[in-house]
XYZ file of C-alpha atoms in Angstrom:
744
model
C 16.600 71.625 -1.899
C 16.446 68.381 0.318
C 18.989 66.766 2.157
C 21.098 64.230 0.402
C 20.392 60.225 1.316
C 22.008 59.354 4.463
C 22.850 55.604 6.162
C 20.170 54.706 8.571
C 21.066 51.180 9.113
C 24.858 49.833 8.594
C 25.757 46.118 9.077
C 29.627 45.622 9.192
C 30.024 48.226 6.321
C 28.665 45.296 3.964
C 25.339 46.016 4.118
C 23.889 49.708 4.295
C 20.130 50.992 3.998
C 19.909 54.618 3.164
C 17.302 57.015 4.241
C 15.701 56.860 0.579
C 15.079 53.445 0.651
C 18.311 52.596 -1.375
C 20.527 49.781 -0.391
C 24.137 49.125 -1.096
C 25.524 45.540 -0.729
C 28.935 44.709 -1.018
C 29.471 42.152 -3.645
C 32.868 40.748 -2.510
C 32.874 39.415 0.756
C 35.912 38.385 2.298
C 35.544 34.516 3.157
C 39.123 33.415 3.069
C 38.975 32.579 6.875
C 37.219 29.591 5.775
C 38.910 26.906 3.342
C 36.894 24.399 1.624
C 37.509 20.799 3.203
C 36.673 18.583 0.029
C 38.173 15.108 0.229
C 36.236 14.148 -2.924
C 34.024 11.512 -1.327
C 30.882 13.796 -2.083
C 29.322 14.989 -5.427
C 26.965 18.081 -5.424
C 25.003 19.720 -7.919
C 23.073 23.291 -7.899
C 19.645 23.169 -9.390
C 17.062 26.028 -9.704
C 13.936 25.719 -7.614
C 12.600 29.219 -8.100
C 12.830 30.697 -11.569
C 10.978 33.968 -10.656
C 13.371 34.878 -8.004
C 16.282 33.021 -9.319
C 16.780 30.757 -6.492
C 18.825 27.829 -6.221
C 19.647 24.804 -3.967
C 22.533 22.384 -3.719
C 22.159 18.552 -3.604
C 24.990 16.576 -2.108
C 25.230 13.003 -2.227
C 27.853 10.345 -1.162
C 29.820 8.955 -4.136
C 29.738 5.674 -2.338
C 25.716 5.334 -2.838
C 24.407 3.017 -5.073
C 21.019 3.086 -6.980
C 19.694 0.096 -4.806
C 20.397 2.171 -1.726
C 18.063 4.806 -0.373
C 19.600 7.548 1.947
C 17.831 9.687 4.267
C 17.707 13.385 3.565
C 18.708 16.062 5.308
C 17.455 19.680 4.728
C 19.948 22.313 5.877
C 19.005 25.996 6.054
C 21.940 28.488 6.366
C 22.120 31.357 8.668
C 23.109 34.671 8.098
C 20.742 36.972 9.947
C 18.348 36.835 6.725
C 20.516 39.400 5.452
C 23.899 37.258 4.428
C 24.706 34.041 3.586
C 24.220 31.051 0.755
C 24.841 27.584 0.499
C 27.742 28.584 -1.662
C 29.757 30.070 1.369
C 32.906 28.082 2.120
C 31.775 27.647 5.902
C 28.161 26.318 4.985
C 29.291 24.430 2.194
C 31.851 22.595 4.494
C 29.085 22.000 6.977
C 26.978 20.230 4.145
C 30.104 18.084 3.146
C 30.339 16.874 6.677
C 26.839 16.073 7.223
C 26.797 14.158 3.944
C 29.832 12.288 4.381
C 29.835 11.280 8.122
C 25.969 10.476 8.100
C 25.943 9.039 4.545
C 22.895 11.132 3.700
C 21.561 13.139 0.947
C 21.911 17.026 1.785
C 19.607 19.621 0.206
C 20.821 23.208 1.019
C 18.392 25.851 -0.609
C 18.819 29.465 -0.786
C 16.575 32.210 0.079
C 15.963 35.831 -0.625
C 17.781 38.241 1.530
C 16.650 41.230 3.401
C 16.262 44.069 3.487
C 15.633 43.759 -0.312
C 13.159 41.171 0.548
C 11.937 41.435 4.091
C 10.114 38.573 6.082
C 8.248 36.176 5.776
C 10.334 36.125 2.150
C 12.739 33.886 3.655
C 10.159 31.565 5.244
C 8.075 31.192 1.834
C 11.447 30.548 -0.036
C 12.452 27.682 2.329
C 8.901 26.399 2.041
C 9.024 26.638 -1.742
C 12.024 24.638 -1.876
C 10.434 21.837 0.065
C 7.506 21.946 -2.579
C 10.209 21.469 -5.180
C 11.599 18.728 -3.403
C 7.786 17.210 -3.001
C 7.224 17.749 -6.738
C 10.619 15.458 -7.384
C 9.378 12.810 -5.295
C 6.274 12.793 -6.921
C 7.668 12.969 -10.500
C 11.185 11.655 -10.575
C 13.139 13.661 -13.355
C 16.485 12.635 -12.923
C 18.665 9.719 -11.677
C 19.520 11.766 -8.274
C 16.016 11.019 -6.873
C 16.690 7.380 -6.853
C 19.162 7.619 -3.967
C 16.473 9.716 -1.621
C 14.441 8.053 1.134
C 11.447 10.680 1.255
C 9.957 8.948 4.034
C 13.204 9.968 6.329
C 13.697 13.511 6.039
C 15.287 15.785 8.907
C 15.842 19.383 8.877
C 18.946 21.078 10.271
C 19.020 24.779 10.614
C 21.608 27.162 11.636
C 20.910 30.797 13.411
C 18.245 32.293 11.336
C 17.681 29.082 9.758
C 16.416 27.779 13.030
C 13.848 30.696 12.776
C 12.440 29.628 9.824
C 12.712 25.872 10.834
C 10.181 26.889 13.464
C 7.782 28.391 11.213
C 8.171 25.435 9.073
C 7.414 23.015 11.973
C 4.344 24.963 13.012
C 2.802 25.064 9.524
C 3.907 21.449 8.460
C 2.908 19.408 11.780
C 3.776 16.292 12.625
C 5.097 13.942 9.616
C 4.278 16.870 7.232
C 1.362 15.396 5.724
C 1.156 18.480 3.536
C 4.063 17.322 1.646
C 3.655 13.863 1.043
C 5.366 11.564 0.103
C 7.903 13.690 2.017
C 7.869 12.819 5.688
C 10.014 15.226 8.181
C 10.765 13.254 11.143
C 12.430 15.861 13.454
C 14.357 19.040 13.473
C 17.767 20.379 14.601
C 17.751 24.017 15.519
C 21.428 25.170 15.744
C 21.364 28.377 17.920
C 18.131 29.603 16.303
C 18.000 33.407 16.087
C 14.844 34.511 17.993
C 14.215 38.133 19.788
C 12.152 40.086 22.026
C 11.762 43.536 23.186
C 12.332 42.409 26.892
C 15.991 41.190 27.207
C 17.201 37.821 28.609
C 19.906 37.660 31.097
C 22.621 36.807 28.342
C 21.470 39.695 25.999
C 21.485 42.331 28.875
C 24.807 41.102 30.044
C 26.322 41.501 26.623
C 28.418 38.389 26.678
C 31.302 39.079 24.514
C 31.528 37.212 21.377
C 33.909 37.631 18.195
C 31.482 38.562 15.467
C 28.108 39.157 17.051
C 26.897 42.007 19.649
C 23.467 43.061 20.381
C 23.857 46.020 18.430
C 24.385 43.652 15.331
C 21.475 41.127 16.235
C 19.032 44.601 16.498
C 20.202 45.838 13.211
C 19.379 42.552 11.459
C 15.947 42.235 12.866
C 15.269 46.136 11.998
C 16.593 45.196 8.470
C 14.529 41.927 8.091
C 11.149 42.197 9.787
C 8.292 44.250 8.261
C 8.977 48.058 8.385
C 7.471 49.348 11.659
C 7.359 46.147 13.310
C 9.219 45.347 16.909
C 10.986 42.227 18.271
C 7.943 41.154 19.334
C 6.632 40.344 15.879
C 5.374 36.417 15.717
C 8.214 35.718 13.428
C 10.879 37.076 16.038
C 9.118 36.074 18.984
C 7.268 32.597 18.908
C 6.248 33.256 22.533
C 5.578 37.060 22.451
C 2.286 38.863 23.104
C 1.385 39.148 19.563
C 2.132 35.262 18.868
C -0.554 32.811 18.084
C -0.553 29.925 20.938
C 1.148 26.957 20.360
C -0.562 24.935 22.940
C -2.817 23.148 20.349
C -0.214 23.013 17.857
C 1.543 19.290 17.350
C 4.952 19.577 16.324
C 7.668 16.939 15.357
C 10.505 16.538 17.745
C 13.127 19.442 18.146
C 16.670 19.338 19.230
C 18.222 22.749 20.154
C 21.886 23.143 20.300
C 23.624 26.635 21.629
C 27.109 27.598 22.932
C 27.168 28.417 26.484
C 28.985 31.919 25.522
C 26.330 32.972 23.213
C 24.406 36.100 23.510
C 21.429 34.220 22.534
C 21.782 31.411 24.662
C 18.964 32.074 27.420
C 16.793 33.225 24.535
C 17.204 29.795 23.234
C 16.978 28.080 26.292
C 13.602 30.035 27.127
C 12.419 28.826 23.834
C 13.205 25.254 24.726
C 11.555 25.464 28.008
C 8.561 27.007 26.765
C 7.937 24.180 24.164
C 8.364 21.526 27.203
C 5.815 23.338 29.235
C 3.421 22.861 26.310
C 4.135 19.185 26.205
C 6.239 19.257 23.263
C 9.029 16.969 22.368
C 12.070 19.315 22.720
C 15.832 18.772 24.006
C 18.223 21.525 24.807
C 21.966 20.924 24.831
C 24.476 23.805 25.725
C 28.213 23.598 24.639
C 30.911 25.076 26.985
C 33.021 27.862 25.690
C 31.293 28.013 22.362
C 29.849 30.953 20.459
C 27.466 31.382 17.824
C 28.371 29.441 14.676
C 30.676 26.874 15.801
C 28.511 24.212 14.575
C 28.903 25.455 11.138
C 32.226 27.365 10.986
C 33.808 24.432 12.686
C 31.888 21.283 11.488
C 35.168 19.012 11.516
C 35.693 20.342 15.508
C 35.793 17.534 18.334
C 32.742 18.928 20.017
C 30.875 18.983 16.564
C 31.437 15.502 16.058
C 29.355 13.878 18.927
C 26.123 15.832 18.069
C 26.174 15.700 14.147
C 27.880 12.242 13.821
C 26.879 10.324 16.727
C 23.432 11.650 17.988
C 22.145 12.276 14.666
C 23.458 9.133 13.037
C 21.520 7.013 15.769
C 18.536 8.708 14.561
C 18.933 6.633 11.462
C 17.267 3.227 11.330
C 19.710 0.584 13.054
C 19.667 -2.026 10.629
C 20.414 0.851 7.876
C 23.243 2.057 9.879
C 24.780 -1.438 10.612
C 24.437 -2.327 6.847
C 25.981 1.119 5.568
C 28.964 0.714 8.097
C 29.953 -2.739 7.191
C 29.366 -2.272 3.278
C 31.460 0.827 3.515
C 34.354 -1.287 4.426
C 33.865 -3.762 1.216
C 32.242 -6.457 3.342
C 28.997 -8.198 2.339
C 25.817 -7.892 4.388
C 22.583 -9.925 3.511
C 19.379 -7.991 4.580
C 16.047 -10.580 4.655
C 12.841 -10.004 6.152
C 9.840 -12.438 6.604
C 7.372 -10.658 4.676
C 7.585 -8.901 1.159
C 6.591 -5.585 2.512
C 9.229 -5.401 5.097
C 11.838 -6.754 2.804
C 11.279 -3.504 0.695
C 12.321 -1.328 3.484
C 15.876 -3.071 4.014
C 18.520 -2.039 1.397
C 18.885 -4.703 -0.863
C 16.234 -6.587 1.149
C 14.613 -10.035 0.101
C 12.328 -12.276 1.601
C 13.961 -15.227 3.650
C 12.116 -17.611 1.448
C 13.679 -16.047 -1.761
C 17.146 -15.373 -0.132
C 17.791 -18.732 1.700
C 15.375 -21.034 -0.335
C 13.328 -22.069 3.086
C 10.663 -24.482 1.946
C 7.011 -23.336 2.141
C 6.150 -26.528 3.919
C 8.534 -27.122 6.881
C 8.937 -30.032 8.972
C 11.345 -31.154 11.904
C 14.009 -31.887 9.805
C 13.856 -29.605 6.593
C 16.721 -27.999 5.378
C 16.979 -25.124 2.961
C 17.713 -25.944 -0.820
C 21.180 -24.821 -1.040
C 24.029 -27.139 -2.056
C 27.254 -26.516 -0.179
C 29.169 -25.834 -3.455
C 26.595 -23.521 -4.864
C 27.392 -19.658 -5.450
C 24.582 -18.990 -2.746
C 26.423 -20.971 -0.391
C 29.730 -19.305 -0.934
C 27.991 -15.989 -0.645
C 26.877 -16.816 2.648
C 30.134 -17.995 3.805
C 31.652 -14.809 2.973
C 28.365 -12.590 4.238
C 29.967 -10.679 7.468
C 26.499 -10.218 8.900
C 22.906 -11.371 8.152
C 19.641 -9.143 9.111
C 16.474 -11.127 9.501
C 13.527 -8.661 10.325
C 10.229 -9.672 11.501
C 11.983 -13.105 12.525
C 9.201 -13.900 15.000
C 6.624 -14.028 12.423
C 8.228 -17.092 11.072
C 7.267 -20.756 12.045
C 9.853 -22.212 14.400
C 10.721 -24.585 12.046
C 11.698 -22.314 9.469
C 14.468 -20.763 11.634
C 15.497 -24.240 12.582
C 15.882 -25.355 8.646
C 17.794 -22.088 8.454
C 20.087 -23.137 11.273
C 20.865 -26.300 10.026
C 21.566 -25.156 6.453
C 24.170 -22.537 7.828
C 25.838 -25.403 9.711
C 25.948 -27.629 6.742
C 27.233 -24.848 4.696
C 30.173 -24.498 7.168
C 30.826 -27.953 7.720
C 33.462 -28.463 5.312
C 37.157 -27.451 5.143
C 35.468 -23.512 5.802
C 35.395 -22.153 9.361
C 33.914 -21.714 11.726
C 32.826 -25.117 12.666
C 29.695 -26.844 11.972
C 28.725 -27.422 15.669
C 28.294 -23.445 16.238
C 24.726 -22.206 16.310
C 23.856 -20.699 12.621
C 27.093 -22.048 11.575
C 29.147 -19.538 13.378
C 27.548 -16.598 11.074
C 26.387 -13.206 12.853
C 22.781 -13.047 12.297
C 20.682 -10.099 13.815
C 16.900 -11.310 14.435
C 14.769 -8.273 14.621
C 11.092 -7.986 15.211
C 8.819 -8.089 18.218
C 9.704 -10.822 20.567
C 7.038 -11.395 23.312
C 7.691 -9.722 26.612
C 6.205 -10.285 30.038
C 4.856 -6.938 30.277
C 7.605 -5.081 32.181
C 8.157 -1.576 32.182
C 11.536 -0.292 30.141
C 12.423 3.305 30.126
C 14.687 4.195 27.403
C 16.450 7.438 27.363
C 19.497 9.083 25.419
C 21.787 11.725 26.249
C 20.728 13.766 23.251
C 17.410 14.714 21.513
C 18.124 13.279 18.311
C 19.226 9.938 19.519
C 16.242 9.650 21.766
C 13.842 9.656 18.740
C 15.421 6.031 17.650
C 14.571 4.470 21.088
C 11.136 2.727 21.548
C 9.242 5.330 23.777
C 12.683 7.320 24.109
C 12.918 10.568 25.831
C 16.235 12.811 26.728
C 17.494 11.463 29.999
C 17.051 15.324 31.206
C 13.233 15.293 29.689
C 12.493 11.939 31.425
C 14.411 12.222 34.881
C 14.244 16.116 35.108
C 18.276 16.416 35.770
C 19.105 19.890 36.291
C 20.569 21.820 33.133
C 23.422 23.115 35.492
C 24.490 20.189 38.126
C 26.825 20.759 40.910
C 28.216 18.217 43.271
C 24.962 17.757 45.532
C 22.352 17.994 42.537
C 19.367 15.648 42.627
C 16.773 15.069 39.872
C 13.419 17.055 40.379
C 11.688 13.996 41.228
C 9.526 13.763 44.689
C 9.452 10.149 46.085
C 5.614 10.249 45.764
C 5.076 11.830 42.096
C 4.006 9.630 39.126
C 7.408 9.634 37.786
C 8.846 8.007 40.835
C 6.017 5.415 40.739
C 7.073 4.688 37.033
C 10.792 4.611 37.911
C 10.056 2.219 40.894
C 7.882 -0.201 38.622
C 10.221 -0.208 35.779
C 12.431 -3.380 35.122
C 14.919 -1.706 33.175
C 16.340 1.392 32.444
C 18.490 1.969 29.266
C 20.604 5.146 29.077
C 22.027 5.350 25.595
C 25.065 7.856 24.837
C 25.588 8.014 28.482
C 29.220 9.034 28.275
C 28.342 12.132 26.529
C 26.812 13.437 29.922
C 29.007 15.435 32.392
C 29.672 12.896 35.269
C 27.832 15.289 37.782
C 24.354 14.419 35.780
C 24.937 10.553 36.135
C 25.720 11.078 39.877
C 22.616 13.259 40.234
C 20.598 10.393 38.846
C 22.165 8.113 41.084
C 21.430 9.936 44.187
C 17.835 10.439 43.079
C 17.390 6.653 42.514
C 18.576 5.887 45.852
C 16.370 8.551 47.471
C 13.414 7.230 45.360
C 13.802 3.513 46.437
C 14.586 4.148 49.896
C 11.195 5.262 50.924
C 8.393 3.538 52.298
C 6.041 4.714 49.676
C 4.212 1.827 47.919
C 3.861 2.486 44.064
C 0.416 2.248 42.677
C -0.073 0.705 39.268
C -3.419 2.667 38.446
C -1.808 6.233 38.043
C 1.678 5.713 35.926
C 1.510 8.527 33.218
C -1.402 10.909 34.382
C -4.870 11.335 33.440
C -3.983 12.412 29.854
C -2.663 9.026 28.998
C -5.009 7.091 30.677
C -6.627 5.720 27.514
C -3.278 4.658 26.165
C -2.627 3.000 29.532
C -5.625 1.276 29.691
C -5.475 -0.272 25.982
C -1.768 -1.383 26.693
C -2.885 -3.124 29.749
C -5.614 -4.745 28.012
C -3.175 -6.290 25.017
C -0.892 -7.348 27.695
C -3.729 -9.271 29.710
C -4.463 -11.002 26.504
C -1.194 -11.968 25.917
C -0.685 -13.135 29.408
C -4.174 -15.016 29.075
C -5.837 -12.913 31.971
C -8.573 -12.229 29.716
C -10.902 -14.826 28.177
C -10.628 -17.211 31.188
C -9.145 -20.576 31.082
C -8.896 -21.954 27.857
C -7.304 -24.772 25.875
C -6.365 -22.877 22.732
C -10.046 -21.334 22.742
C -10.995 -18.476 24.521
C -13.715 -15.503 23.849
C -12.378 -11.930 24.358
C -14.760 -9.103 24.593
C -13.813 -5.985 23.077
C -13.888 -2.533 24.934
C -16.677 -0.466 24.233
C -14.771 2.384 22.956
C -13.216 0.463 20.278
C -16.279 -0.661 18.708
C -18.182 1.154 15.855
C -21.779 1.240 15.448
C -23.633 -1.797 13.996
C -26.529 -1.827 11.524
C -28.253 -4.174 9.328
C -25.953 -3.657 6.813
C -22.429 -4.806 8.151
C -20.282 -4.337 5.522
C -21.791 -1.025 4.157
C -21.645 0.642 7.677
C -17.959 -0.624 8.352
C -16.737 0.890 4.954
C -18.833 4.149 5.593
C -16.682 4.616 9.033
C -13.423 3.544 7.269
C -13.418 5.178 3.812
C -16.279 8.011 4.508
C -16.164 10.126 1.024
C -13.366 8.025 -0.380
C -14.462 8.868 -4.006
C -13.900 12.842 -2.844
C -10.259 11.883 -1.712
C -9.137 9.779 -4.456
C -5.977 12.002 -5.602
C -5.247 12.541 -1.686
C -1.515 10.682 -1.720
C -2.484 9.977 2.446
C -6.015 8.995 2.473
C -5.221 5.272 1.261
C -1.934 4.975 2.418
C -2.731 5.580 6.128
C -5.832 3.352 6.532
C -7.218 -0.065 5.648
C -9.718 -2.675 6.739
C -8.333 -5.937 8.328
C -10.289 -9.337 7.985
C -8.861 -12.936 9.211
C -9.661 -14.586 5.851
C -9.914 -13.729 2.075
C -13.358 -14.875 2.293
C -14.044 -11.594 4.193
C -11.806 -9.413 2.277
C -13.667 -10.249 -0.942
C -16.944 -9.041 0.744
C -15.689 -5.819 1.185
C -13.523 -5.244 -1.989
C -16.320 -5.101 -4.396
C -15.689 -2.194 -6.924
C -12.255 -1.892 -9.001
C -11.827 1.544 -10.613
C -9.224 4.053 -11.187
C -8.136 5.694 -8.102
C -9.068 2.373 -6.071
C -6.405 0.921 -3.865
C -5.132 -2.310 -4.985
C -2.234 -4.850 -3.662
C 0.245 -6.687 -5.865
C 0.232 -10.454 -5.187
C 3.544 -11.251 -6.987
C 7.350 -10.225 -6.833
C 7.721 -8.318 -9.855
C 10.625 -5.865 -8.838
C 11.735 -5.971 -5.257
C 14.251 -3.355 -5.603
C 11.937 -0.836 -7.688
C 8.841 -1.342 -5.531
C 6.111 -3.989 -6.301
C 6.617 -7.074 -4.674
C 4.181 -9.491 -2.931
C 2.186 -7.361 -0.541
C 2.941 -3.890 -2.097
C -0.038 -1.540 -1.887
C -0.760 0.762 -4.671
C -3.556 3.282 -6.127
C -4.511 2.660 -9.502
C -3.514 5.483 -11.889
C -4.218 4.352 -15.144
C -5.689 1.069 -16.664
C -4.836 -0.496 -19.886
C -5.923 -3.898 -21.595
C -2.114 -5.177 -20.889
C -1.016 -3.512 -17.815
C -2.104 -1.260 -15.141
C -0.212 1.589 -13.749
C -0.364 2.520 -9.915
C 1.038 4.723 -7.493
C 2.982 2.910 -4.629
C 1.622 3.771 -1.209
C 3.437 1.575 1.058
C 6.976 0.753 1.791
C 10.084 2.624 0.894
C 9.035 3.752 -2.842
C 6.045 5.786 -1.770
C 4.862 7.934 -4.946
C 6.710 5.903 -7.690
C 4.426 4.896 -10.352
C 5.048 1.434 -11.729
C 3.340 -0.561 -14.187
C 2.130 -3.846 -13.367
C 1.759 -6.636 -16.490
C -0.584 -9.494 -17.121
C 1.173 -12.338 -15.965
C 0.916 -16.156 -16.289
C -0.301 -17.630 -13.028
C 0.031 -21.319 -12.489
C -1.905 -22.577 -9.390
C -0.372 -25.383 -7.681
C -2.889 -28.204 -6.917
C -1.546 -31.994 -6.606
C -5.026 -33.299 -6.850
C -5.140 -32.002 -10.598
C -3.539 -34.613 -13.297
C -2.483 -31.442 -15.175
C -1.506 -27.768 -14.603
C -3.836 -24.674 -15.205
C -2.361 -21.483 -16.520
C -4.020 -18.294 -16.341
C -3.006 -14.968 -17.844
C -4.360 -12.040 -15.339
C -2.988 -9.188 -13.405
C -1.374 -10.219 -10.269
C -3.515 -8.082 -7.924
C -6.289 -7.860 -5.668
C -8.524 -4.826 -4.507
C -7.299 -3.492 -1.210
C -9.705 -1.687 0.496
C -9.678 -4.557 2.879
C -6.659 -7.086 3.352
C -5.989 -10.034 5.435
C -4.350 -9.489 8.945
C -1.146 -11.364 7.740
C -0.668 -9.346 4.633
C -0.935 -6.025 6.800
C 2.450 -7.210 8.880
C 5.241 -4.607 8.198
C 3.171 -1.838 7.176
C 2.389 1.443 9.052
C -1.371 2.649 9.114
C -2.915 5.727 10.709
C -6.406 4.132 10.567
C -7.262 0.425 11.060
C -10.429 -1.313 11.069
C -10.812 -4.976 12.082
C -13.797 -6.711 10.363
C -14.413 -9.921 12.455
C -17.318 -12.132 11.635
C -16.274 -15.279 13.112
C -13.722 -16.223 16.015
C -10.336 -15.501 15.004
C -6.569 -15.678 16.346
C -4.058 -13.260 15.295
C -1.102 -11.347 16.488
C -1.647 -8.860 19.146
C 1.044 -6.567 17.623
C -1.652 -5.531 15.106
C -3.707 -3.933 17.782
C -0.744 -1.822 19.328
C -2.127 1.516 18.195
C -3.948 4.617 19.284
C -8.069 3.864 19.718
C -10.676 5.792 17.856
C -14.146 4.943 17.270
C -17.841 5.027 18.617
C -19.091 2.550 20.989
C -22.195 0.306 20.228
C -23.302 -2.743 21.937
C -22.930 -6.072 20.258
C -20.847 -4.730 17.419
C -18.003 -7.170 16.381
C -15.977 -4.848 14.317
C -13.380 -2.175 15.652
C -11.731 0.827 14.694
C -8.092 1.526 15.825
C -6.186 4.678 15.212
C -2.455 5.027 15.448
């Protein structure tokens, strides 16, 4: 007779693995130490995303959200060493409630199968499956909840073993997660990710005392979750182990790593962060003094969790969106407008400035908006706390002056403020690209998430090499003759966001370093700022600035000829249009139903005449542009790009491929079009679809849209805003070609 089954692995007495492979799992785990803190401001509901494995997720939504407000999405992966945990546990539930309420976002918290019943990579596959469920929801909305999702702004926050899953998702999905379109992941926050390795780190070897975790417990988790017979150097456990594939050629979205200074896994996480930085990835590492594993989720309302969750993360959301949400949450009015229809779609409740404020289409020096002082619109403007005008520099100066005169007039009666104040005393935020003089501005932030929002932003540790462990006489690791020192000397301005969050010693080390850099006699060179790897970008940026400063094209009185660099040109041929289309839309019929193919590329031309040459065929699958404001809240308005899904006699179904309603299928009806022509003694009416083919579009129509690959078709001399060209170059050279291809 053989021996009876005996325990070979035991975790807290709650989970036991026997020698015969059987498993005992305690069903009633005492979690009374965590009380749910629900103030009623958040609604939540559970959904099944995997019927085969009976897996569920929980969606959290602020009650104050409205159907016209698109909220960013936080995808939360809970911890538990792959062996325990659920979104329903009170500590994880509290954490999700806190994120949803503090950041005013949607939170999606999935469960995964647990080990040792289901060993890795089961948990990773389940987490990816939940993302695919979310993708299907984005493509085919089935309930009212999806009306609140901004699938273009998805962030992953992952705790402990959830951080391990997040790493493997980041590697698989790549930047922007094209596999999940229209979902776009913007970045990852890993809260003490659970990694391992056969070679102990210093903190692991020292066995820093924690209330719950010990090295024996961590090792037990790995033995019970990894495939049977594998070691801690398995690629799932050790991303940089001897068996792990190289990440050198793998592009990743930005990653923020946060860990308590008293954690056993502290040095393991720090090692992971340093290896990512060595490979050129965007990664930030933050330690919290005196904190142990799990304080982010176990204490989501603590003071130390507040700055990172609320301040750091919230600033990664759009500035306009944050301003709007903050003011409207107090019951005050914000009017969001934009110069173009496409840009207005990206604003919460956005309208074009002409539509909202009745600015005349043909403005002159003394024009006024068509708003009477006793109208409901005038009353709305008087009561508004804030007006946000995006892409303001695109408009004629006379339009903004007409707007100014109108605001002064509206507030000139007994209302305050007085009419002699600029803009009638209203607070107006003008957004957009305001022409600079080419000086260098370095944007940094104390936290990784906040740095993502800044233009060219980096963490202060990454940009200025501030030591992680600073002392009274610390200096940044920058030599006076280094390229970074050159860059700092040439910078006109340094902006440090969230500076008060940093240790005083860090700012003092930064001060000493700047004094040292600027005290030498070293003369900075202008031809080696960011190194050889960025030479292409530097050359392109310099070319753009030289055009703006009129240094290229010689002396001119409004007309100049600009020669494009050879590397921007595409091959010429006898068939200009045909070769250009082939370069931009090669094998387009094979990519008809790829949701990102038409979304990411377009041909731009100066006038409609050139556009019509390229847009020859209309068929199912072709990209089109809506030419009327049909439904600004629901999606299709003047400038919206769509892909034809179905054609009927009286309407066309199209899937939106631009703006904030990506993936939404809408119907465009025939409409009565009445061209305005003063020369005709009568008015013509024609019932037609308000669309045009959009393989190509005019340069003006492209404003406010983000494109991965852009082609400029130039048959004649042309003037246009050079911000259109601020993107990464892609193309082949060919002498004499007048067409260029640009890639972001």
